[in-house]
Amino acid sequence: MNNVMLVVEYDGSGYCGFQLQRGLPTIQGELEQALSQITGERIRVIGAGRTDAGVHAAGQVVNFKTASKLEPEVFIRALKSLIPRDIVVKEAKQVPTNFHARHSARNREYRYVILNRPFPSALVRHLVYHYRHPLNVEAMCKACQLLVGTHDFASFSKGTNAVNTVRQVQRADCKKDGDKIYIDLEANAFLPHMVRNIVGTLLWVGGGKLDIAGFENILLARDRTLAGPTAPAHGLCLIRVNY
């Protein structure tokens, strides 16, 4: 069996997330259906990140195994005509049989984009979260630095009974460029809703509702009920998966 890796970009607006859900549109479902048509086999796609409904990706990585002898670049051309235009396969290559898109990943990079101005955008409304109140970006940046390192991120989890909520964050940045604020997080792995819950709490910091010490206390408390609301999905994008 050949093991093929794809790098996929998608606009998640019209999908119920990456992971397959019966009767609902998903990224995995679209890819598997198209690849099955190409190969004549029942294909199972493995994704590096199970992005939520409405979340986008610039560099999602998937792999699948097939008996097909087609060259990897053939899959790019064939998929173009079989998958919706809001999903694009950017790269394809054959990888070792033991490569696993999720388990082999060293870390993942996510970006959350906030449009911080009084009026929304007609052009990129589905790619950014519009927040009309002024934000203290310097305070948000200081709070971000507290996330770097190995911590228990239970306060920023989805609230499920995850067995292990410890993650290692290698980078946490917040910067302003014009009327956009970019929050970039890089970690070995992420809990469900972790980035969006962090962003929701950073908005408290930026809006003056929470100081830096308060943010640190929430992180240390390991209590989801203390953290801010979950930021909307459409501002989040999986930027890159590193191996």
JSON list of C-alpha atoms in Angstrom, two decimals, residues 136-146 172-176 202 205 212:
[
{"chain": "A", "resi": 136, "resn": "ASN", "atom": "CA", "xyz": [-5.33, 47.10, 24.69]},
{"chain": "A", "resi": 137, "resn": "VAL", "atom": "CA", "xyz": [-3.09, 44.95, 22.50]},
{"chain": "A", "resi": 138, "resn": "GLU", "atom": "CA", "xyz": [-0.04, 45.49, 24.72]},
{"chain": "A", "resi": 139, "resn": "ALA", "atom": "CA", "xyz": [-1.86, 43.91, 27.67]},
{"chain": "A", "resi": 140, "resn": "MET", "atom": "CA", "xyz": [-3.04, 41.04, 25.47]},
{"chain": "A", "resi": 141, "resn": "CYS", "atom": "CA", "xyz": [0.57, 40.44, 24.38]},
{"chain": "A", "resi": 142, "resn": "LYS", "atom": "CA", "xyz": [1.74, 40.25, 28.01]},
{"chain": "A", "resi": 143, "resn": "ALA", "atom": "CA", "xyz": [-1.01, 37.78, 28.83]},
{"chain": "A", "resi": 144, "resn": "CYS", "atom": "CA", "xyz": [-0.02, 35.65, 25.83]},
{"chain": "A", "resi": 145, "resn": "GLN", "atom": "CA", "xyz": [3.49, 35.21, 27.18]},
{"chain": "A", "resi": 146, "resn": "LEU", "atom": "CA", "xyz": [2.08, 33.47, 30.26]},
{"chain": "A", "resi": 172, "resn": "ALA", "atom": "CA", "xyz": [2.15, 32.70, 21.78]},
{"chain": "A", "resi": 173, "resn": "ASP", "atom": "CA", "xyz": [2.13, 36.07, 20.04]},
{"chain": "A", "resi": 174, "resn": "CYS", "atom": "CA", "xyz": [-0.32, 38.92, 19.72]},
{"chain": "A", "resi": 175, "resn": "LYS", "atom": "CA", "xyz": [0.25, 41.77, 17.28]},
{"chain": "A", "resi": 176, "resn": "LYS", "atom": "CA", "xyz": [-1.71, 44.57, 15.68]},
{"chain": "A", "resi": 202, "resn": "LEU", "atom": "CA", "xyz": [-7.66, 37.62, 26.03]},
{"chain": "A", "resi": 205, "resn": "VAL", "atom": "CA", "xyz": [-7.76, 41.44, 29.12]},
{"chain": "A", "resi": 212, "resn": "ILE", "atom": "CA", "xyz": [-2.59, 40.12, 33.74]}
]
